[in-house]
Amino acid sequence: MSVAIPETKVVLKDIKKSFTTKNGTLQVLDGISLEVRENEFLVLFGPGQCGKTVLLNVMAQLEEPDAGQVIYSDNRKVYGNIGVVFQQYAIYPWKTVLENVEMNGKFKGVPKEKRRKEAMEYIKLVGLEGFEKSYPSQLSGGMKQRVGIARAYATNSDIILMDEPFGALDAQTRYQMQEEILRIWQQKKCTIVFITNNVEEAVTLGDRIVLLSNKPCQVVEEFVPDLPRPRNNMDPRFLELRNEIASKVDLAL
Ligand SMILES: Nc1ncnc2c1ncn2[C@@H]1O[C@H](COP(=O)(O)OP(=O)(O)O)[C@@H](O)[C@H]1O
Ligand SMILES: [Mg+2]
């Protein structure tokens, strides 16, 4: 029997990034190497302020590393061709849900009818049908993040980077959105790189969980949860893994 080996989508090679601050040089990323595989749900998990957002910006090619390389398997020009869901609701308050979702298509000059049709597909996918004419101020936090997710998918990118997308939500909505993102990912397969500083969220979502350390930020260890989906956070194996990872974060601080 042959086993399909997942293709590599992105490779990070020995990424370094520092900033000059008034107290001297702050080495944030200190030799990060990792691989992102096709269609996986990869979680990057690390404590607050460890450099997760800097790493995501480097992956999205929004920021240049000091050293190292980000290599996309198809050598794509990443800017505008990759979906990003930001920590804060980075959606335009003066634009409707539909206008926010179709924005990337508009930038790229996709004809109006085509981009509207596609935007509507993704609005449906994230469960916002009927709200396409609403403005962000009329939406709850969870719904705003659904807009962000639809907009990221509407780039038609096969890899989506998410930076603590549920960090600002209340616990109940956060659980709901975790279920939603898994449903969306299972319905419309793509590679997701999901950043979190919440261990339970990491174990709920990840095919793989990469633990990052703080000051400097390095890859500490990788975990592959042997838990069937949907995962139950009361399952003893879930709790065991959650506690194992949590104890290692304490050591990594
Ligand atoms: N442009 C910048 N200039 C100076 N310091 C920065 C800059 N961007 C990030 N940092 C610093 O890098 C560290 C990591 O930041 P960040 O990636 O936002 O952390 P995280 O997302 O893990 O909470 C922090 O100490 C932050 O202050
Ligand atoms: Mg951050």
Coordinates of C-alpha atoms and ligand atoms in Angstrom, one line a residue:
M1 CA 0.0 0.0 0.0
S2 CA 1.4 3.4 -0.9
V3 CA 0.9 6.2 1.6
A4 CA 0.5 9.7 0.1
I5 CA 3.1 12.0 1.4
P6 CA 1.8 15.5 1.8
E7 CA 3.5 18.1 -0.4
T8 CA 5.4 20.9 1.3
K9 CA 3.7 24.3 0.8
V10 CA 6.1 26.7 2.6
V11 CA 9.6 26.2 4.0
L12 CA 11.1 28.6 6.5
K13 CA 14.8 28.4 6.7
D14 CA 16.7 29.7 9.7
I15 CA 14.7 33.0 10.0
K16 CA 16.2 35.7 12.1
K17 CA 14.7 39.1 12.9
S18 CA 15.7 41.7 15.4
F19 CA 14.6 45.3 16.1
T20 CA 16.6 48.2 17.3
T21 CA 15.0 49.7 20.4
K22 CA 16.1 52.4 22.8
N23 CA 17.5 49.7 25.0
G24 CA 19.6 48.2 22.3
T25 CA 19.0 45.3 19.9
L26 CA 16.0 43.0 20.5
Q27 CA 16.6 39.7 18.9
V28 CA 13.0 38.4 18.3
L29 CA 13.2 35.5 15.9
D30 CA 16.4 33.5 16.4
G31 CA 16.7 30.8 13.8
I32 CA 13.2 29.6 13.0
S33 CA 13.0 26.7 10.6
L34 CA 9.8 24.9 9.8
E35 CA 7.8 23.3 7.1
V36 CA 4.1 23.9 6.3
R37 CA 2.5 21.0 4.5
E38 CA -0.4 20.9 2.1
N39 CA -3.9 21.0 3.6
E40 CA -2.7 20.8 7.1
F41 CA -4.0 22.8 10.1
L42 CA -0.7 23.9 11.6
V43 CA -0.8 25.7 14.9
L44 CA 2.0 28.0 16.0
F45 CA 1.7 28.2 19.8
G46 CA 3.8 30.4 22.0
P47 CA 3.5 32.9 24.9
G48 CA 2.5 36.5 24.5
Q49 CA 5.1 38.8 23.0
C50 CA 7.3 35.9 21.9
G51 CA 7.3 37.0 18.3
K52 CA 4.3 35.2 16.7
T53 CA 3.0 38.2 14.8
V54 CA 6.5 39.1 13.6
L55 CA 6.8 35.5 12.3
L56 CA 3.5 35.7 10.6
N57 CA 4.4 39.0 8.9
V58 CA 7.6 37.4 7.7
M59 CA 5.6 34.4 6.3
A60 CA 3.2 36.8 4.6
Q61 CA 6.2 38.7 3.2
L62 CA 4.9 41.8 4.9
E63 CA 8.2 42.0 6.7
E64 CA 11.8 41.2 5.6
P65 CA 13.8 38.9 7.8
D66 CA 17.4 39.9 8.6
A67 CA 18.5 36.4 7.6
G68 CA 17.0 33.2 6.4
Q69 CA 14.4 32.4 3.7
V70 CA 10.7 31.9 3.2
I71 CA 10.2 29.6 0.2
Y72 CA 6.7 29.0 -1.2
S73 CA 6.6 25.7 -3.1
D74 CA 5.2 27.4 -6.2
N75 CA 7.6 30.4 -5.9
R76 CA 4.5 32.6 -5.9
K77 CA 4.6 36.3 -5.5
V78 CA 2.9 36.3 -2.1
Y79 CA 1.8 39.9 -1.8
G80 CA -2.0 40.0 -2.4
N81 CA -2.0 36.3 -3.1
I82 CA -2.2 35.0 0.4
G83 CA -5.1 35.2 2.8
V84 CA -4.4 36.7 6.2
V85 CA -6.8 37.0 9.2
F86 CA -5.5 39.5 11.6
Q87 CA -5.6 39.6 15.4
Q88 CA -7.8 42.7 15.4
Y89 CA -10.8 43.0 13.1
A90 CA -8.9 44.5 10.2
I91 CA -12.1 45.1 8.2
Y92 CA -13.2 48.5 6.9
P93 CA -16.0 49.9 9.1
W94 CA -17.3 52.1 6.2
K95 CA -17.7 49.2 3.9
T96 CA -20.4 46.5 3.9
V97 CA -19.7 42.9 4.5
L98 CA -19.8 42.2 0.8
E99 CA -17.5 45.1 0.0
N100 CA -15.0 43.9 2.6
V101 CA -15.0 40.4 1.3
E102 CA -14.6 41.4 -2.4
M103 CA -11.9 43.9 -1.7
N104 CA -8.9 41.7 -2.8
G105 CA -10.7 40.9 -6.1
K106 CA -11.3 44.6 -6.7
F107 CA -7.6 45.4 -6.1
K108 CA -6.7 42.7 -8.6
G109 CA -9.2 44.1 -11.2
V110 CA -11.5 41.0 -11.2
P111 CA -14.7 42.1 -13.0
K112 CA -17.4 43.1 -10.6
E113 CA -19.9 40.3 -11.4
K114 CA -17.3 37.6 -11.0
R115 CA -15.9 39.0 -7.7
R116 CA -19.3 39.5 -6.3
K117 CA -20.3 35.9 -7.1
E118 CA -17.2 34.6 -5.5
A119 CA -17.5 36.9 -2.4
M120 CA -21.1 35.6 -1.9
E121 CA -19.8 32.0 -2.0
Y122 CA -17.4 32.8 0.8
I123 CA -20.0 34.8 2.8
K124 CA -22.2 31.7 2.6
L125 CA -19.3 29.5 3.6
V126 CA -18.7 31.4 6.8
G127 CA -22.4 31.5 7.7
L128 CA -23.0 35.2 7.0
E129 CA -25.6 34.9 4.3
G130 CA -28.3 37.6 4.7
F131 CA -25.7 40.0 6.3
E132 CA -23.9 41.0 3.1
K133 CA -25.3 44.5 3.2
S134 CA -24.6 45.0 6.9
Y135 CA -21.8 47.3 8.2
P136 CA -19.2 45.9 10.7
S137 CA -20.7 48.1 13.5
Q138 CA -23.9 46.1 13.2
L139 CA -22.0 42.8 13.7
S140 CA -20.9 41.0 16.9
G141 CA -17.2 40.2 17.4
G142 CA -17.6 36.6 16.1
M143 CA -19.3 37.8 13.0
K144 CA -16.6 40.4 12.3
Q145 CA -14.1 37.6 12.4
R146 CA -16.2 35.6 10.0
V147 CA -15.9 38.6 7.7
G148 CA -12.2 38.5 8.1
I149 CA -12.1 34.7 7.4
A150 CA -14.4 35.1 4.3
R151 CA -12.1 37.9 3.0
A152 CA -9.0 35.7 3.5
Y153 CA -10.6 32.9 1.6
A154 CA -11.8 35.2 -1.2
T155 CA -8.1 35.8 -2.1
N156 CA -8.4 32.3 -3.5
S157 CA -5.2 31.5 -1.7
D158 CA -4.6 27.8 -0.9
I159 CA -2.8 28.9 2.3
I160 CA -4.3 31.2 4.9
L161 CA -2.4 32.7 7.9
M162 CA -4.4 33.5 11.0
D163 CA -3.0 35.6 13.8
E164 CA -4.8 34.8 17.1
P165 CA -8.1 35.4 15.2
F166 CA -10.3 34.5 18.2
G167 CA -8.2 36.2 20.9
A168 CA -10.6 39.1 21.4
L169 CA -13.7 37.0 21.7
D170 CA -15.5 35.9 24.8
A171 CA -15.1 32.2 25.8
Q172 CA -18.4 31.0 24.4
T173 CA -18.0 32.7 21.0
R174 CA -14.4 31.5 20.9
Y175 CA -15.5 27.8 21.2
Q176 CA -18.1 28.4 18.6
M177 CA -15.6 29.9 16.2
Q178 CA -13.2 27.0 16.8
E179 CA -15.9 24.6 15.6
E180 CA -16.6 26.9 12.7
I181 CA -13.1 27.2 11.5
L182 CA -12.8 23.4 11.5
R183 CA -16.0 23.1 9.6
I184 CA -14.8 25.6 7.0
W185 CA -11.4 24.0 6.7
Q186 CA -13.0 20.6 6.2
Q187 CA -15.5 21.9 3.6
K188 CA -13.0 24.0 1.6
K189 CA -9.6 22.3 2.1
C190 CA -6.6 24.5 2.3
T191 CA -3.5 25.0 4.4
I192 CA -4.0 26.9 7.5
V193 CA -1.3 28.4 9.7
F194 CA -3.0 29.4 12.9
I195 CA -1.3 31.4 15.7
T196 CA -2.5 31.2 19.3
N197 CA -1.3 31.7 22.8
N198 CA -4.1 29.5 24.2
V199 CA -3.1 25.9 24.8
E200 CA -6.6 24.5 24.7
E201 CA -7.2 26.1 21.4
A202 CA -4.0 24.7 20.0
V203 CA -4.9 21.1 21.0
T204 CA -8.5 21.6 19.7
L205 CA -7.4 22.7 16.3
G206 CA -3.9 21.5 15.3
D207 CA -2.9 18.6 13.1
R208 CA 0.5 19.7 14.3
I209 CA 1.4 22.1 17.1
V210 CA 4.7 23.9 17.0
L211 CA 5.7 25.2 20.4
L212 CA 7.7 28.5 20.3
S213 CA 9.8 29.9 23.1
N214 CA 10.1 33.5 24.2
K215 CA 13.2 35.7 24.1
P216 CA 14.4 34.6 21.7
C217 CA 11.7 33.0 19.7
Q218 CA 12.8 29.5 18.6
V219 CA 11.1 26.2 17.8
V220 CA 11.1 24.2 21.0
E221 CA 9.1 21.1 20.1
E222 CA 6.5 19.8 17.8
F223 CA 3.4 17.8 18.8
V224 CA 1.0 15.7 16.7
P225 CA -2.2 15.1 18.7
D226 CA -3.4 11.5 18.2
L227 CA -6.9 12.6 18.9
P228 CA -9.9 12.0 16.6
R229 CA -11.9 15.0 15.4
P230 CA -14.1 16.5 16.6
R231 CA -11.9 16.7 19.7
N232 CA -13.4 16.6 23.2
N233 CA -11.6 18.8 25.7
M234 CA -12.7 16.5 28.5
D235 CA -11.1 13.4 27.0
P236 CA -8.3 12.3 29.3
R237 CA -5.8 12.1 26.3
F238 CA -6.7 15.7 25.4
L239 CA -6.1 16.9 29.0
E240 CA -2.8 14.9 29.2
L241 CA -1.5 16.6 26.0
R242 CA -2.8 20.0 27.0
N243 CA -1.0 19.7 30.4
E244 CA 2.2 18.4 28.7
I245 CA 2.3 21.3 26.3
A246 CA 1.4 23.8 29.1
S247 CA 4.2 22.6 31.3
K248 CA 6.7 23.0 28.4
V249 CA 5.6 26.6 27.8
D250 CA 6.4 27.3 31.4
L251 CA 9.9 26.0 30.8
A252 CA 10.2 27.9 27.6
L253 CA 9.3 31.3 29.2
Ligands
LIG1 N1 8.5 47.0 14.7 C1 8.9 46.7 15.9 N2 9.9 47.4 16.5 C2 10.4 47.1 17.7 N3 10.0 46.0 18.4 C3 9.0 45.2 17.8 C4 8.5 45.5 16.5 N4 7.6 44.5 16.2 C5 7.6 43.7 17.3 N5 8.4 44.1 18.2 C6 8.7 43.4 19.5 O1 8.9 42.0 19.2 C7 8.4 41.2 20.2 C8 7.4 40.2 19.7 O2 6.3 40.9 19.2 P1 5.0 40.1 18.6 O3 5.5 39.3 17.4 O4 4.0 41.1 18.3 O5 4.6 39.1 19.8 P2 3.4 38.1 19.8 O6 2.6 38.2 18.6 O7 4.0 36.7 20.0 O8 2.6 38.5 21.0 C9 7.8 42.2 21.2 O9 8.7 42.3 22.3 C10 7.6 43.4 20.4 O10 7.6 44.5 21.3
MG2 MG 0.7 38.9 18.1

